[in-house]
Short mmCIF file of C-alpha atoms (C1' of nucleotides) in Angstrom, two decimals:
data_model
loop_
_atom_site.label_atom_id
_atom_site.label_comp_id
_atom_site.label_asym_id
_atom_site.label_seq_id
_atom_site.Cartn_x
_atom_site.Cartn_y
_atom_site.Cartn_z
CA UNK A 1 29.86 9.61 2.87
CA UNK A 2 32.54 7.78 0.66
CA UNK A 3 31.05 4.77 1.40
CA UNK A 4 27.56 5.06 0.38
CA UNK A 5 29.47 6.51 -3.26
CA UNK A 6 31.53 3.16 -3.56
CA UNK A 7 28.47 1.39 -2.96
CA UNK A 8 26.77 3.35 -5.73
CA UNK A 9 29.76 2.89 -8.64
CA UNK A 10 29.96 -0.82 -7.03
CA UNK A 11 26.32 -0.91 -8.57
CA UNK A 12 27.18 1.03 -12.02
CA UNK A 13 24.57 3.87 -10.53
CA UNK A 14 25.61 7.31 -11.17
CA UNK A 15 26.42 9.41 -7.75
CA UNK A 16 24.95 12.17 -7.09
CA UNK A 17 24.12 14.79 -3.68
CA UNK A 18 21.07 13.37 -3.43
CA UNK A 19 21.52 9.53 -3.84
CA UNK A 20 24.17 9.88 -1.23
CA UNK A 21 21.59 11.47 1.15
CA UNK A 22 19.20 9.00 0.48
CA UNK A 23 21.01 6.29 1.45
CA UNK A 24 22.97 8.06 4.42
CA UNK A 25 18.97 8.78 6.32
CA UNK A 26 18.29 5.34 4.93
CA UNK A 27 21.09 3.88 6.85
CA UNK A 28 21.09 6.00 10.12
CA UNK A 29 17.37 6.03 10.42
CA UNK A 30 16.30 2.44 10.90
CA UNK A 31 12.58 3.47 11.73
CA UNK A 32 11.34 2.13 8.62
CA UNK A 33 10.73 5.56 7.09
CA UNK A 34 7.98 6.25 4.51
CA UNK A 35 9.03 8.31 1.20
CA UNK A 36 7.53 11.53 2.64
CA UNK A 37 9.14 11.32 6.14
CA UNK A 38 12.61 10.87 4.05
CA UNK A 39 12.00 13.76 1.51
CA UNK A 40 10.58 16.18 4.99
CA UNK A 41 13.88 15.53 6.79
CA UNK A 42 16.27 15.98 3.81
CA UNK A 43 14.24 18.80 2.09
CA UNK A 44 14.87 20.84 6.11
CA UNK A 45 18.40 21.02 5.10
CA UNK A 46 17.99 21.50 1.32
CA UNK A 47 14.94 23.11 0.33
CA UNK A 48 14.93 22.10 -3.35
CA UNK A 49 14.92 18.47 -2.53
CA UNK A 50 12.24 16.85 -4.76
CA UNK A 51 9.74 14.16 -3.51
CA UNK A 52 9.90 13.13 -6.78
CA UNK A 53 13.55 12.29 -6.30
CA UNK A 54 12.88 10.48 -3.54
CA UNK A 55 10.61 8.31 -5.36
CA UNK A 56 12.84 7.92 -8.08
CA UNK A 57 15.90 6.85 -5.94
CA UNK A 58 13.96 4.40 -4.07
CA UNK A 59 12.69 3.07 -6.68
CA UNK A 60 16.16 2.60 -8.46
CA UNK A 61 17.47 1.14 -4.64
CA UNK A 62 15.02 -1.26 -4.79
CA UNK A 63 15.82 -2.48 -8.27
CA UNK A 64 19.23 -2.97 -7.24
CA UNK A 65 18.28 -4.54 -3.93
CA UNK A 66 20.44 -2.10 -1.99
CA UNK A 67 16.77 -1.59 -0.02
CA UNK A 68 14.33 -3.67 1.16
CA UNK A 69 10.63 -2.24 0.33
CA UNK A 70 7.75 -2.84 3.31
CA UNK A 71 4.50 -3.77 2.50
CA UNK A 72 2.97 -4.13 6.46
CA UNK A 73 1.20 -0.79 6.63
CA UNK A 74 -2.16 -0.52 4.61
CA UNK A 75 -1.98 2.51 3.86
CA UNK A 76 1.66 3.21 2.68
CA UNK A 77 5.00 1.77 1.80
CA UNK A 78 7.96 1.76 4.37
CA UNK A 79 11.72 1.60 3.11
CA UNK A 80 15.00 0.14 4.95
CA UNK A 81 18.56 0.19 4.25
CA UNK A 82 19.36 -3.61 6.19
CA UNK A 83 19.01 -6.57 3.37
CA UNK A 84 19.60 -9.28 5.63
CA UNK A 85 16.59 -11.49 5.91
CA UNK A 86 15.02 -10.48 9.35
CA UNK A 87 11.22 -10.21 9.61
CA UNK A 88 9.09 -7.14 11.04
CA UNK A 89 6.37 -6.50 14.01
CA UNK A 90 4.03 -3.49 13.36
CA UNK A 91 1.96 -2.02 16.72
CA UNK A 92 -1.96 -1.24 15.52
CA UNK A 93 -1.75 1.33 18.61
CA UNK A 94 1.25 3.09 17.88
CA UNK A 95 2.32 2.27 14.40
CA UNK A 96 5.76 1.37 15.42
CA UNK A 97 7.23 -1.20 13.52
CA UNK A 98 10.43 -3.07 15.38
CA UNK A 99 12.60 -5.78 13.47
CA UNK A 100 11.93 -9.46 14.82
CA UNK A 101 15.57 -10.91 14.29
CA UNK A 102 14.56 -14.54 13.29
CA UNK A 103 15.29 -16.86 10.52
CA UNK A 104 12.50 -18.46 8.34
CA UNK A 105 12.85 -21.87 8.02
CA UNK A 106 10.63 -21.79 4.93
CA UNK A 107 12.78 -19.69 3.16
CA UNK A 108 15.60 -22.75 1.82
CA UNK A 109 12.41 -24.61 1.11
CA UNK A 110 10.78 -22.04 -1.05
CA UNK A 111 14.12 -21.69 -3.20
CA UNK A 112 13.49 -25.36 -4.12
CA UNK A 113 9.89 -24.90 -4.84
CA UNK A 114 8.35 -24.51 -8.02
CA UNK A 115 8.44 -20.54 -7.24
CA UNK A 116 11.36 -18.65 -8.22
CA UNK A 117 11.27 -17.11 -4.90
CA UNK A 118 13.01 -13.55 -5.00
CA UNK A 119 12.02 -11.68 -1.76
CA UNK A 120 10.51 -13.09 1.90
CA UNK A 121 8.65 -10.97 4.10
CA UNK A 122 7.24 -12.04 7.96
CA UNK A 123 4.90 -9.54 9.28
CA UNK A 124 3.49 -9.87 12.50
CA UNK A 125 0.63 -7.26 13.47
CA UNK A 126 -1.04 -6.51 16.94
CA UNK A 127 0.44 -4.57 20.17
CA UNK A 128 3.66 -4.12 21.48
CA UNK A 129 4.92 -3.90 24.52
CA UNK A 130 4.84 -0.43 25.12
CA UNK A 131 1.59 -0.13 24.52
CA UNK A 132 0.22 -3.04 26.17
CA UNK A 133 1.19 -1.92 29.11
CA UNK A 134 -0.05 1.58 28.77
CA UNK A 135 -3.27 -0.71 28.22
CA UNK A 136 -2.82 -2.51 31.76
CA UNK A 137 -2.47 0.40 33.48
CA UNK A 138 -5.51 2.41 32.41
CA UNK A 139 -7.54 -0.65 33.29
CA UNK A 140 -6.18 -0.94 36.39
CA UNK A 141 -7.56 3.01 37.65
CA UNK B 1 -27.02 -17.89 0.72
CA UNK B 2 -28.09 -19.04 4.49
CA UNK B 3 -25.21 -20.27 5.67
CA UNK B 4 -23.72 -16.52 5.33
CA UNK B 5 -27.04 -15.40 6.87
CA UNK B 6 -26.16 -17.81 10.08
CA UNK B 7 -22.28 -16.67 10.14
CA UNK B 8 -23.05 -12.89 10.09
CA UNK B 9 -26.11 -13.22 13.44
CA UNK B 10 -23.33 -15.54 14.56
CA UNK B 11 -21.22 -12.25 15.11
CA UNK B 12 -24.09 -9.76 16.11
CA UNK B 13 -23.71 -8.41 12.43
CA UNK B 14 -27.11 -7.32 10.55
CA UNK B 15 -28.04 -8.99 7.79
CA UNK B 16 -28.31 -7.40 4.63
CA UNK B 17 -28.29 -8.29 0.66
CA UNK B 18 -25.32 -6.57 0.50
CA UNK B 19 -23.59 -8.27 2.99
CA UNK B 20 -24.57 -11.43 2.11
CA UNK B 21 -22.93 -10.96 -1.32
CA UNK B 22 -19.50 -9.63 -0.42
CA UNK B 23 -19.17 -13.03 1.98
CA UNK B 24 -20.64 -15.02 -1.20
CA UNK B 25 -18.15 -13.27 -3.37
CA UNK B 26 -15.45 -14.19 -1.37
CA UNK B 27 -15.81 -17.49 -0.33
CA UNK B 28 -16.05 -18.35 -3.77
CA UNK B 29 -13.30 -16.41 -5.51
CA UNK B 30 -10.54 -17.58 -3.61
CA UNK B 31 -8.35 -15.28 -5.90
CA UNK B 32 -7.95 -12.12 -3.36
CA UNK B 33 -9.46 -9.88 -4.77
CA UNK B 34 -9.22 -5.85 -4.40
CA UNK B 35 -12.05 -4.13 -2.83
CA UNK B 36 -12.32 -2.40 -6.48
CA UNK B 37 -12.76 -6.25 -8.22
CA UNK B 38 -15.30 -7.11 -5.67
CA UNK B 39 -16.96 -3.81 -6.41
CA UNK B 40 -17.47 -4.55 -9.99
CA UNK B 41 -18.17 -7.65 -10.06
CA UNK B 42 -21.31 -6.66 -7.27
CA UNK B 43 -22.02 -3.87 -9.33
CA UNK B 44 -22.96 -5.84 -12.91
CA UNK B 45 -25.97 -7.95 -11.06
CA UNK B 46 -26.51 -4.73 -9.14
CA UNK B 47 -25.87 -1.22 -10.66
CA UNK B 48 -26.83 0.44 -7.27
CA UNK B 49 -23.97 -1.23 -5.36
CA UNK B 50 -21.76 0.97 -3.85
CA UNK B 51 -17.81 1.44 -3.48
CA UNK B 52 -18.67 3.04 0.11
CA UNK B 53 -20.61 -0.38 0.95
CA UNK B 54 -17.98 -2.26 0.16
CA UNK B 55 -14.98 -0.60 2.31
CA UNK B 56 -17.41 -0.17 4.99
CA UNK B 57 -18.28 -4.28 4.49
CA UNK B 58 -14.88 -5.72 4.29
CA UNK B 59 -13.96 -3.22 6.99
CA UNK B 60 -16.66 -4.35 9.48
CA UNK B 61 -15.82 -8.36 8.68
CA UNK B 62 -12.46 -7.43 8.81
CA UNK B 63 -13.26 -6.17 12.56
CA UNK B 64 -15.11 -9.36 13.70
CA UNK B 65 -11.85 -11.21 12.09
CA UNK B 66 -14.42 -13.09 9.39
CA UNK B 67 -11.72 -11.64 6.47
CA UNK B 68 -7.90 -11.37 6.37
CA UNK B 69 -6.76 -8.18 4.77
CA UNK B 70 -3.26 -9.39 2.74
CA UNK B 71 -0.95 -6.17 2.15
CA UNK B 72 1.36 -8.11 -0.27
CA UNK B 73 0.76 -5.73 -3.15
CA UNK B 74 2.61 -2.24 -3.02
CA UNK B 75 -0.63 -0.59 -4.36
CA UNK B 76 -3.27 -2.04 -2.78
CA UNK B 77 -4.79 -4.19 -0.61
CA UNK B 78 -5.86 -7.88 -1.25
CA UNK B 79 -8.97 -9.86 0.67
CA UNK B 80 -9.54 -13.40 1.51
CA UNK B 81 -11.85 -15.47 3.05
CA UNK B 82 -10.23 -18.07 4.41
CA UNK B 83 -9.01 -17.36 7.66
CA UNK B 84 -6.70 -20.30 8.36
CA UNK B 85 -3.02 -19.68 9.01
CA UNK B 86 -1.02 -20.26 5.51
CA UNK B 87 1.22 -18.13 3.66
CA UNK B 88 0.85 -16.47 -0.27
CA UNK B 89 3.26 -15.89 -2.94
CA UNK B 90 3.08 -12.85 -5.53
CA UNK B 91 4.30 -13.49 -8.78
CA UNK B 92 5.89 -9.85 -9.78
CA UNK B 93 5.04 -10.89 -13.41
CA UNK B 94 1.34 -12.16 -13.49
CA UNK B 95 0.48 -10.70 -10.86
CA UNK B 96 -1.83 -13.92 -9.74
CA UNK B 97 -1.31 -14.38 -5.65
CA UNK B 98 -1.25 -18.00 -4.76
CA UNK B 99 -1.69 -19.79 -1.54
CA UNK B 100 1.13 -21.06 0.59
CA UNK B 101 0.01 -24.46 2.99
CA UNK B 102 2.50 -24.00 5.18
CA UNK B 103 2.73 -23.44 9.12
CA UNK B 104 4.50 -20.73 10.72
CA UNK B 105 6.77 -22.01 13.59
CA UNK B 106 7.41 -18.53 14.79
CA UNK B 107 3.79 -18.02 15.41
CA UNK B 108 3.92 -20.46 18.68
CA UNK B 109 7.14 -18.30 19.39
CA UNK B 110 6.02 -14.82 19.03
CA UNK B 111 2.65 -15.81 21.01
CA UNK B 112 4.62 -15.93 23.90
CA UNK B 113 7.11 -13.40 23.42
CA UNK B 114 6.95 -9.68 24.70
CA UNK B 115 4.52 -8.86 21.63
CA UNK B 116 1.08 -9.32 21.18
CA UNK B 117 0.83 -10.67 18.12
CA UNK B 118 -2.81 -10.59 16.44
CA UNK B 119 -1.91 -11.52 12.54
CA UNK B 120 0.72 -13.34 10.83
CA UNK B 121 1.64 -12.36 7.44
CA UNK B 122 3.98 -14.54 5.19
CA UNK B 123 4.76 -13.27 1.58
CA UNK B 124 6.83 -14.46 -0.70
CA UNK B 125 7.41 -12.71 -3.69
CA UNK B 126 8.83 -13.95 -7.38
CA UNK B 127 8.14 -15.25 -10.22
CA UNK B 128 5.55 -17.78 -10.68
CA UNK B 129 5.79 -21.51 -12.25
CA UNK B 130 3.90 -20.71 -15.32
CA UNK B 131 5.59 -17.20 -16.11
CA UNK B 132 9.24 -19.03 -15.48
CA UNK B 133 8.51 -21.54 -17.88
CA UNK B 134 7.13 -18.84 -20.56
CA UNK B 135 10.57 -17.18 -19.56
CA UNK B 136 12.24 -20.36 -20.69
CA UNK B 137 10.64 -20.86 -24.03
CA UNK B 138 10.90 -17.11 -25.31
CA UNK B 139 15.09 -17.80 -24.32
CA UNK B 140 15.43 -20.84 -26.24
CA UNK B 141 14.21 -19.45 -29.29
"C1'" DG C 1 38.02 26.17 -19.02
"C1'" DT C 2 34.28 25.66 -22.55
"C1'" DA C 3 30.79 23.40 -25.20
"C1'" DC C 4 27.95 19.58 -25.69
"C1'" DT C 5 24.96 15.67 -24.47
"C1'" DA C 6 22.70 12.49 -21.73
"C1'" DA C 7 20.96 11.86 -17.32
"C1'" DA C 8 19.03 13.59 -13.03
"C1'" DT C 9 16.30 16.88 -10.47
"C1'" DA C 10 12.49 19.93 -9.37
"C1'" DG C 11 7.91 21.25 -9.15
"C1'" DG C 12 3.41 20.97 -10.34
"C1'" DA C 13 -0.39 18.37 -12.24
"C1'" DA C 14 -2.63 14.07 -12.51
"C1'" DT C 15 -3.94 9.46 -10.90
"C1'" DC C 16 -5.50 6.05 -7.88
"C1'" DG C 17 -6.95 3.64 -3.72
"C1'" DC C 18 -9.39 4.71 0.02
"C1'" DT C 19 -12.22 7.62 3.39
"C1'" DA C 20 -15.60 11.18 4.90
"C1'" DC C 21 -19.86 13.07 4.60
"C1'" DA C 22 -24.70 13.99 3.91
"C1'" DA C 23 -28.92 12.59 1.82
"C1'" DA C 24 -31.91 8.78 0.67
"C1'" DA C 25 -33.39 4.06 1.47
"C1'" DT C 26 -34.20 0.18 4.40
"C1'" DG C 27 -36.02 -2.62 7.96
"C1'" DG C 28 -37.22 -4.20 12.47
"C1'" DG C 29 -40.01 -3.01 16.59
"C1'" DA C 30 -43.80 -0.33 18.81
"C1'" DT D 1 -48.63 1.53 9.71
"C1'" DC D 2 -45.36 4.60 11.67
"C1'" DC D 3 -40.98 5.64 13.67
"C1'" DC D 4 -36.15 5.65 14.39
"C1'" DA D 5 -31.82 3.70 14.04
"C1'" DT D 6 -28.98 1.66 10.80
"C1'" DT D 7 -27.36 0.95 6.19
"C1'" DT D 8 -26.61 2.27 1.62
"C1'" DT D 9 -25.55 5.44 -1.92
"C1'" DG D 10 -23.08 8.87 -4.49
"C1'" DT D 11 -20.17 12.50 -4.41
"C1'" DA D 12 -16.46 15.09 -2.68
"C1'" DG D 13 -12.03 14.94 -0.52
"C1'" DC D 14 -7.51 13.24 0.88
"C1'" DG D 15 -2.98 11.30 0.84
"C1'" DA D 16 0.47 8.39 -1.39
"C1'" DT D 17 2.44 7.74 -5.63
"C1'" DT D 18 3.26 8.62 -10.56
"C1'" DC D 19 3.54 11.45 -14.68
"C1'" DC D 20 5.20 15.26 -17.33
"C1'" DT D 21 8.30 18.76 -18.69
"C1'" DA D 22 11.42 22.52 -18.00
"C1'" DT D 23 15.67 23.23 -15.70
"C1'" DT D 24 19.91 21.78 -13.80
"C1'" DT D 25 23.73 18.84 -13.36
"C1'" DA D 26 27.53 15.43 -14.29
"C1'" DG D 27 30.62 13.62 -17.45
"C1'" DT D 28 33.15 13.83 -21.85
"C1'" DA D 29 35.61 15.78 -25.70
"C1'" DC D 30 37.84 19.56 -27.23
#
DNA sequence: GTACTAAATAGGAATCGCTACAAAATGGGA
DNA sequence: TCCCATTTTGTAGCGATTCCTATTTAGTAC
């Protein structure tokens, strides 16, 4: 737990119980949580946790890029502690979203575009392998 | 207004008014608009438009892969016409979403890779050229 | 340890994008 | 023209996120 508090002071944010939860469920969960799957499994141990904390903390992560914020679901954001550029695949069946461990090569050309280019995000969309074949195998019977 | 006529029979889609002037919206307003812009802009010629027609619209042409659905924005989703492969670029200031002409060399990859991939997504988010250069002058003075 | 102050948290209400639903309108085929 | 399936409309509802404010907490000075 002393880690995720030097990373805090490292960042001038003030520690607190739950900033250092926050980022410990951020760091061993690396399912891409949502903010209510993060405030359900912290409030089971601490009833008073506040979504509203949750909110706020990510949002305060985010601003000092100790998170990286997901925008591939439609219908909700998705948060993760790793900030090393690495891009993301989400299944339409199962809603599973796995890292894809490449590099963009566009990403040294944007920096010397005429964008001031501050975040990169590769989403690829459609069905993984799990469920594809799940999909083989009912059309087989 | 024909030519819309042609591509929805193309796809076994009925033809209606309404139809015909979501596609006309967005193949000329190549600035992505939000369902909710689209709406309006339907609505002024057209009082009795409906949100419900709309989602239900870009839903359907999003089915028969006539639209791309962009989920660059943390609030809400964008829509496009165009349905070539190229990237986009938020400005976090403006807001304005511009068009990236660039190729994705992990496509070819992840099309043969244990995923099956059905959309590529690349985002780049930053500041713009115009809003960096306003950022300039208001330092300087 | 106590008192004080600024910041953080909690909890509920409010907002916003989107979806569900049922009634009314449309439109193509008999 | 009539009929029936489909589409459209408008409203209600839902879920993710934000707003608001009272309460609690952390940090500082005494």
């Amino acid at each position: 737990m002393e880690k995720y508090a030097k990373l805090l002071k490292k960042h001038g944010i003030k520690v607190t119980p739950q900033r250092l939860e926050i980022l410990k469920y951020l760091n061993e969960n690396h399912n891409h949580p949502t903010a209510f799957q993060i405030f359900s499994n912290l409030k089971e141990r601490n009833p008073s946790f506040s979504k509203t904390t949750v909110y706020n903390t990510l949002e305060m992560l985010k601003a000092h890029k100790l998170i990286q914020v997901l925008t591939i679901s439609e219908s909700e954001l998705r948060y993760e502690f790793d900030n090393k550029l690495h891009h993301h695949f989400l299944c339409k069946k199962c809603g599973k979203i796995s890292d894809i461990d490449v590099q963009c090569p566009f990403f040294e050309k944007m920096l010397d575009s005429e964008y001031k280019v501050e975040e990169v995000h590769g989403y690829f969309k459609g069905i993984c392998t799990r469920c594809s074949k799940e999909e083989e195998l009912k059309s087989e019977t």
